[in-house]
Coordinates of C-alpha atoms and ligand atoms in Angstrom, one line a residue:
M20 CA 81.6 -64.2 158.4
S21 CA 80.9 -67.7 159.6
V22 CA 79.2 -68.5 162.9
R23 CA 82.4 -70.0 164.0
H24 CA 84.5 -67.0 163.4
G25 CA 82.3 -65.0 165.8
I26 CA 83.2 -67.3 168.7
P27 CA 86.5 -66.7 170.5
D28 CA 89.1 -69.5 170.4
K29 CA 89.2 -71.9 173.3
R30 CA 92.2 -70.9 175.4
L31 CA 93.8 -73.6 177.5
D32 CA 96.2 -71.5 179.6
M33 CA 95.8 -67.8 180.3
V34 CA 99.4 -67.4 181.3
P35 CA 101.2 -65.9 178.4
R36 CA 104.5 -67.6 177.5
K37 CA 106.6 -65.4 175.3
L38 CA 109.6 -67.6 175.0
G39 CA 108.9 -70.1 172.4
F40 CA 108.1 -70.0 168.7
R41 CA 104.3 -69.7 168.2
F42 CA 102.5 -70.7 165.1
S43 CA 99.0 -71.7 164.0
L44 CA 97.8 -74.6 161.9
I45 CA 94.6 -75.4 160.0
S46 CA 93.4 -78.8 158.8
Y47 CA 90.5 -78.7 156.4
N48 CA 88.9 -81.1 153.9
I49 CA 87.8 -78.6 151.3
L50 CA 85.5 -81.1 149.3
S51 CA 86.8 -81.6 145.8
Q52 CA 84.4 -80.2 143.2
T53 CA 84.6 -83.3 141.1
L54 CA 83.7 -85.5 144.1
L55 CA 80.9 -83.2 144.9
N56 CA 79.6 -83.5 141.3
N57 CA 80.1 -87.2 141.3
H58 CA 78.2 -87.7 144.5
S59 CA 75.6 -85.0 144.0
H60 CA 72.9 -87.2 145.7
L61 CA 74.7 -86.4 149.0
Y62 CA 74.0 -82.7 148.6
T63 CA 70.4 -82.6 147.4
N64 CA 69.3 -80.8 150.6
C65 CA 71.8 -78.0 149.9
N66 CA 71.1 -74.8 148.0
P67 CA 72.4 -75.6 144.4
K68 CA 73.9 -72.1 144.3
D69 CA 76.2 -72.9 147.2
L70 CA 77.6 -75.9 145.4
E71 CA 78.6 -74.0 142.2
W72 CA 82.2 -73.6 141.1
P73 CA 84.1 -71.2 141.2
G74 CA 82.0 -69.4 143.8
R75 CA 82.6 -72.2 146.3
G76 CA 86.3 -72.1 145.5
H77 CA 86.4 -68.3 146.4
R78 CA 84.6 -68.9 149.6
I79 CA 87.1 -71.7 150.5
I80 CA 89.9 -69.1 149.9
S81 CA 88.2 -66.6 152.2
E82 CA 87.9 -69.3 154.8
L83 CA 91.6 -70.2 154.5
L84 CA 92.7 -66.6 154.7
H85 CA 90.4 -65.6 157.5
D86 CA 93.0 -66.1 160.2
R87 CA 96.1 -66.2 158.0
A88 CA 97.3 -69.5 159.7
D89 CA 101.0 -70.1 159.4
I90 CA 100.4 -73.7 158.1
I91 CA 97.4 -74.9 156.2
C92 CA 96.9 -78.6 155.6
L93 CA 94.2 -79.4 153.1
Q94 CA 92.6 -82.6 151.8
E95 CA 90.7 -83.2 148.6
V96 CA 92.7 -80.6 146.7
E97 CA 92.3 -81.1 142.9
S98 CA 95.6 -80.7 141.2
E99 CA 93.9 -78.6 138.5
H100 CA 92.4 -76.3 141.1
L101 CA 95.7 -76.1 142.9
Q102 CA 97.3 -74.7 139.8
S103 CA 94.5 -72.4 138.7
L104 CA 93.2 -71.2 142.1
Y105 CA 94.7 -72.2 145.4
R106 CA 98.4 -71.9 144.7
P107 CA 98.3 -68.5 143.0
R108 CA 95.8 -67.0 145.3
L109 CA 97.6 -68.1 148.5
A110 CA 101.0 -67.1 147.0
R111 CA 99.8 -63.4 147.1
Y112 CA 99.6 -63.8 150.9
G113 CA 103.0 -65.3 151.2
Y114 CA 102.2 -69.0 151.2
E115 CA 104.1 -71.7 149.3
C116 CA 102.8 -75.1 148.8
L117 CA 103.7 -78.8 149.0
Y118 CA 101.4 -81.3 147.3
K119 CA 100.9 -85.0 147.0
K120 CA 98.2 -86.2 144.5
K121 CA 96.4 -89.5 145.0
T122 CA 97.6 -92.3 142.7
G123 CA 95.7 -94.0 139.8
Y124 CA 93.1 -91.9 138.1
K125 CA 92.2 -89.8 141.2
I126 CA 92.2 -86.1 140.7
D127 CA 92.7 -84.8 144.2
G128 CA 95.3 -85.0 147.0
C129 CA 96.8 -83.5 150.1
A130 CA 98.4 -80.1 150.3
I131 CA 100.5 -78.3 152.9
F132 CA 100.7 -74.5 152.5
Y133 CA 103.2 -72.7 154.8
R134 CA 104.2 -69.1 155.2
S135 CA 107.6 -68.9 153.4
K136 CA 108.6 -65.9 155.5
L137 CA 108.3 -68.1 158.6
F138 CA 109.5 -71.5 157.5
R139 CA 112.1 -73.2 155.3
V140 CA 111.4 -76.8 154.1
L141 CA 114.1 -79.2 155.2
E142 CA 112.4 -82.3 153.7
C143 CA 109.2 -83.3 152.1
K144 CA 107.8 -86.7 151.3
G145 CA 104.7 -87.8 149.6
V146 CA 103.5 -91.2 150.9
E147 CA 101.4 -93.5 148.6
F148 CA 99.2 -96.0 150.3
N149 CA 98.9 -98.3 147.3
R150 CA 101.5 -100.7 148.4
T151 CA 100.4 -104.3 147.7
D152 CA 104.1 -105.2 148.1
V153 CA 103.7 -104.4 151.8
S154 CA 100.2 -105.8 152.4
Q155 CA 97.4 -107.1 150.1
I156 CA 94.9 -104.7 151.6
L157 CA 97.1 -101.7 150.8
N158 CA 95.5 -101.5 147.4
R159 CA 93.8 -98.0 147.4
D160 CA 95.0 -94.7 146.0
N161 CA 94.9 -92.6 149.2
V162 CA 98.1 -90.7 150.1
G163 CA 99.6 -88.5 152.7
I164 CA 102.3 -85.9 152.8
I165 CA 105.0 -85.2 155.4
A166 CA 107.0 -82.0 155.6
V167 CA 109.9 -81.0 157.9
L168 CA 109.8 -77.3 158.5
K169 CA 112.4 -75.1 160.1
P170 CA 111.4 -71.8 161.6
K171 CA 113.4 -69.0 159.9
V172 CA 113.0 -66.7 162.9
Q173 CA 115.2 -66.8 166.0
T174 CA 113.4 -68.1 169.0
R175 CA 114.1 -69.5 172.4
S176 CA 112.5 -72.8 171.5
K177 CA 114.8 -75.8 172.1
S178 CA 113.4 -77.6 169.2
S179 CA 114.7 -76.3 165.9
Q180 CA 112.3 -78.1 163.5
L181 CA 108.7 -79.2 163.2
V182 CA 107.3 -82.2 161.4
I183 CA 103.8 -81.8 159.7
A184 CA 102.0 -84.9 158.4
N185 CA 98.7 -84.5 156.6
T186 CA 96.6 -87.4 155.2
H187 CA 93.1 -88.4 154.0
L188 CA 92.3 -92.1 154.7
I189 CA 89.9 -94.2 152.7
F190 CA 86.2 -93.3 153.1
N191 CA 84.6 -96.8 153.0
P192 CA 83.0 -97.1 156.5
K193 CA 83.3 -100.9 156.4
R194 CA 87.0 -101.1 155.6
C195 CA 88.5 -100.2 159.0
D196 CA 91.1 -102.8 158.2
I197 CA 92.3 -100.7 155.3
K198 CA 92.2 -97.4 157.3
L199 CA 94.4 -99.0 159.9
A200 CA 96.8 -100.4 157.4
Q201 CA 97.1 -97.0 155.7
L202 CA 97.7 -95.3 159.0
E203 CA 100.3 -97.8 160.0
L204 CA 102.2 -97.2 156.8
F205 CA 101.9 -93.5 157.2
L206 CA 103.1 -93.6 160.8
S207 CA 106.1 -95.8 159.9
E208 CA 107.1 -93.2 157.3
L209 CA 106.5 -90.4 159.8
N210 CA 108.6 -92.2 162.4
Q211 CA 111.6 -92.4 160.0
I212 CA 111.4 -88.8 159.2
S213 CA 110.7 -87.6 162.7
L214 CA 113.1 -89.6 164.8
I215 CA 115.8 -87.5 166.3
D216 CA 118.4 -90.0 167.3
H217 CA 118.2 -93.3 165.6
E218 CA 120.2 -95.0 168.3
H219 CA 117.6 -94.2 170.9
I220 CA 114.6 -95.7 169.3
G221 CA 112.1 -96.5 172.0
A222 CA 113.4 -93.8 174.3
K223 CA 110.9 -91.1 175.4
C224 CA 110.6 -88.0 173.3
C225 CA 112.8 -89.4 170.5
H226 CA 110.8 -87.5 167.9
H227 CA 111.0 -83.9 166.6
P228 CA 107.8 -82.0 167.6
T229 CA 105.2 -83.6 165.2
I230 CA 101.7 -82.8 164.1
L231 CA 99.5 -85.4 162.5
C232 CA 96.4 -84.1 160.9
G233 CA 93.8 -84.7 158.3
D234 CA 90.6 -86.5 157.5
L235 CA 90.9 -90.0 158.9
N236 CA 87.3 -90.9 158.0
S237 CA 87.2 -92.5 161.5
A238 CA 85.2 -91.8 164.6
P239 CA 86.8 -90.9 168.0
D240 CA 86.0 -94.4 169.3
S241 CA 87.4 -96.2 166.2
G242 CA 90.4 -98.4 166.2
V243 CA 92.2 -95.8 164.1
S244 CA 91.8 -93.1 166.7
K245 CA 92.6 -95.4 169.6
F246 CA 95.7 -96.6 167.9
I247 CA 97.0 -93.1 167.4
I248 CA 96.4 -92.0 171.0
N249 CA 97.2 -95.2 172.8
P250 CA 98.9 -97.9 170.7
T251 CA 99.5 -100.2 173.7
A252 CA 95.8 -100.2 174.8
F253 CA 94.9 -100.8 171.2
R254 CA 97.2 -103.8 170.8
D255 CA 95.6 -105.3 173.9
G256 CA 92.1 -104.6 172.8
V257 CA 90.5 -107.7 171.4
E258 CA 87.5 -105.7 170.1
D259 CA 89.8 -103.4 168.1
R260 CA 91.9 -106.2 166.8
N261 CA 88.7 -107.5 165.2
E262 CA 88.5 -104.4 163.1
R263 CA 91.6 -105.6 161.4
L264 CA 90.0 -108.8 160.4
V265 CA 88.7 -108.6 156.9
V266 CA 85.0 -108.2 155.9
S267 CA 82.4 -109.7 153.7
D268 CA 82.2 -109.3 149.9
E269 CA 79.2 -107.1 150.3
D270 CA 81.2 -104.6 152.3
R271 CA 83.7 -104.2 149.5
C272 CA 81.1 -102.9 147.1
I273 CA 81.2 -99.3 148.4
E274 CA 82.7 -96.6 146.2
D275 CA 86.4 -96.8 146.7
S276 CA 86.8 -100.5 145.9
P277 CA 89.0 -101.2 142.9
R278 CA 87.1 -103.0 140.2
N279 CA 89.0 -106.3 140.6
D280 CA 89.1 -106.3 144.3
D281 CA 90.8 -109.5 145.2
V282 CA 91.5 -108.9 148.9
T283 CA 92.2 -112.1 150.7
E284 CA 90.0 -112.9 153.7
K285 CA 91.5 -112.7 157.2
I286 CA 95.0 -111.7 156.5
P287 CA 97.0 -112.0 159.8
V288 CA 98.7 -108.7 160.4
D289 CA 101.4 -108.2 163.0
A290 CA 100.2 -106.1 165.9
P291 CA 100.7 -102.5 164.9
N292 CA 102.7 -100.1 167.1
H293 CA 104.2 -96.6 167.2
S294 CA 106.1 -94.6 169.7
F295 CA 104.7 -91.2 169.2
M296 CA 102.9 -89.8 172.2
F297 CA 100.1 -88.1 170.4
K298 CA 97.4 -86.0 172.0
S299 CA 94.3 -84.8 170.2
V300 CA 93.6 -81.0 170.0
Y301 CA 89.9 -81.5 170.0
P302 CA 87.7 -82.9 172.7
T303 CA 85.1 -85.3 171.3
Q304 CA 82.2 -84.0 173.2
N305 CA 81.2 -80.9 175.3
K306 CA 80.6 -80.8 179.0
E307 CA 77.0 -82.0 178.6
G308 CA 78.2 -85.0 176.7
T309 CA 77.0 -83.8 173.3
P310 CA 79.4 -84.9 170.5
Y311 CA 81.3 -82.4 168.5
V312 CA 81.3 -82.9 164.7
S313 CA 83.7 -82.0 161.9
T314 CA 81.3 -82.8 159.1
F315 CA 77.6 -83.3 158.7
S316 CA 77.4 -86.6 160.6
N317 CA 77.2 -87.5 164.3
C318 CA 80.9 -87.4 165.2
I319 CA 84.4 -86.0 164.5
V320 CA 86.3 -87.5 161.6
D321 CA 89.0 -84.8 161.1
Y322 CA 91.8 -84.5 163.6
I323 CA 94.9 -82.6 164.7
F324 CA 97.2 -84.6 166.9
Y325 CA 100.5 -83.3 168.4
T326 CA 103.4 -84.7 170.3
P327 CA 105.3 -83.4 173.4
K328 CA 107.5 -80.4 172.9
L329 CA 104.5 -78.7 171.4
R330 CA 102.2 -76.7 173.7
L331 CA 98.6 -76.3 172.6
E332 CA 97.7 -72.7 173.3
S333 CA 94.2 -72.5 171.8
Y334 CA 91.9 -73.9 169.2
R335 CA 88.9 -72.9 167.2
E336 CA 86.0 -74.8 168.7
L337 CA 84.0 -77.2 166.5
L338 CA 80.2 -77.3 166.5
T339 CA 78.2 -79.8 168.4
V340 CA 76.0 -82.2 166.5
D341 CA 73.0 -80.2 167.6
E342 CA 74.5 -76.9 166.5
L343 CA 75.3 -78.1 163.1
R344 CA 71.9 -79.8 162.7
E345 CA 70.3 -76.4 163.4
I346 CA 72.5 -74.8 160.7
G347 CA 71.4 -77.5 158.3
P348 CA 73.2 -79.3 155.5
I349 CA 76.6 -78.0 154.4
P350 CA 78.1 -76.7 152.1
N351 CA 76.0 -73.6 152.5
S352 CA 76.8 -69.9 151.9
E353 CA 78.9 -69.7 155.1
F354 CA 80.5 -73.2 155.1
P355 CA 82.0 -73.8 151.7
S356 CA 82.8 -77.5 152.3
D357 CA 81.0 -80.5 153.8
H358 CA 83.7 -80.4 156.6
L359 CA 84.5 -77.8 159.2
T360 CA 87.9 -76.1 159.6
L361 CA 90.1 -77.3 162.4
E362 CA 92.5 -74.7 163.7
A363 CA 95.0 -74.7 166.6
K364 CA 97.7 -72.5 167.9
F365 CA 100.9 -74.0 169.3
T366 CA 104.2 -73.0 171.0
L367 CA 107.3 -74.9 170.1
E368 CA 109.0 -75.6 173.5
Ligands
KL2_402 O1 84.2 -88.9 154.0 V1 85.0 -87.8 152.9 O2 83.9 -88.0 151.6 O3 86.4 -87.5 153.9 O4 84.3 -86.2 153.3 O5 86.2 -88.9 151.9 C1 85.6 -89.4 150.9 C2 84.1 -89.2 151.0 C3 86.0 -88.8 149.5 C4 87.2 -89.4 148.9 O6 87.0 -90.8 148.6 O7 84.9 -88.9 148.7 C5 83.7 -89.1 149.5 N1 79.4 -91.9 149.9 C6 79.7 -90.8 150.4 N2 80.9 -90.1 150.3 C7 81.8 -90.7 149.5 C8 81.5 -92.0 148.9 C9 80.3 -92.6 149.1 N3 80.0 -93.7 148.5 N4 82.6 -92.3 148.2 C10 83.5 -91.3 148.4 N5 83.0 -90.4 149.1

């Protein structure tokens, strides 16, 4: 059992509310085996045994099944492993799966598993971020997936459906402009799917209860995070706006750059906006000011955001940067990925 499973969930409200529909959700970047093998220099401090396939795959399954979450959002799921391992193994426990593979020659993608006893899928949309027809910087193969789920059980919740959006933004630390463009595109798709009444755009609470989660490859103080939480402040922030201005040639040489990268310098982009009122499940630091982490770095890069009409009941605490440093590099025998699992419980109001 992992260190984190021994720690009780952080509860926000001790008053039990039995009225609404309750469900749990996981977001987890499971670390694709192909990416692990291709970037083996990143894992030289790990025990090679802990990196082997299929052992790591089986430990990922155990981690996923530990709490039997009702919805499991995964990133870096290889289509091959989805068919041979994740889909059949999770099916035994009552999960069905929705999947969107990255475009181009990429082998992995985003998956949403859900307990089919509990939910019916009303709609599902894979969103491709390679959209040079929209913007020249939208030229990478990242994707997201959006599902509209309807609880099958009778509840007293006023809301009758739930929108789940799961994505994995580009890694390249110097291309915050692309991360933001990918996010904007994803949020505009999410907006179309999640809007309740198209005649009341701009009105408060015009969306179905919505969860946005995944690996944003962005720190809590990044433009990406700020834009999600407070788009108005982001639009007004000169500093953040600068993140949208494009970068030097040297910056483009990192991994995910397409070979003939012909991004134009300083593309003027309209100020981005969205009308979701997202809150983040996870605090970015503890009471002493020590940052929490979701991967072996110095901050959180994975998130679960939720809108009004969802009540956060509890969440599994992350580790602080010091706690993870003490544990050492991951993957290890307890942590099968280089990311930690994010898990939260909600009530649909
Ligand atoms: O940061 V990640 O890991 O969410 O854990 O997302 C990307 C990176 C993933 C998909 O592109 O592959 C990892 N150095 C380190 N990690 C990299 C690099 C790199 N140059 N390129 C890709 N990844």
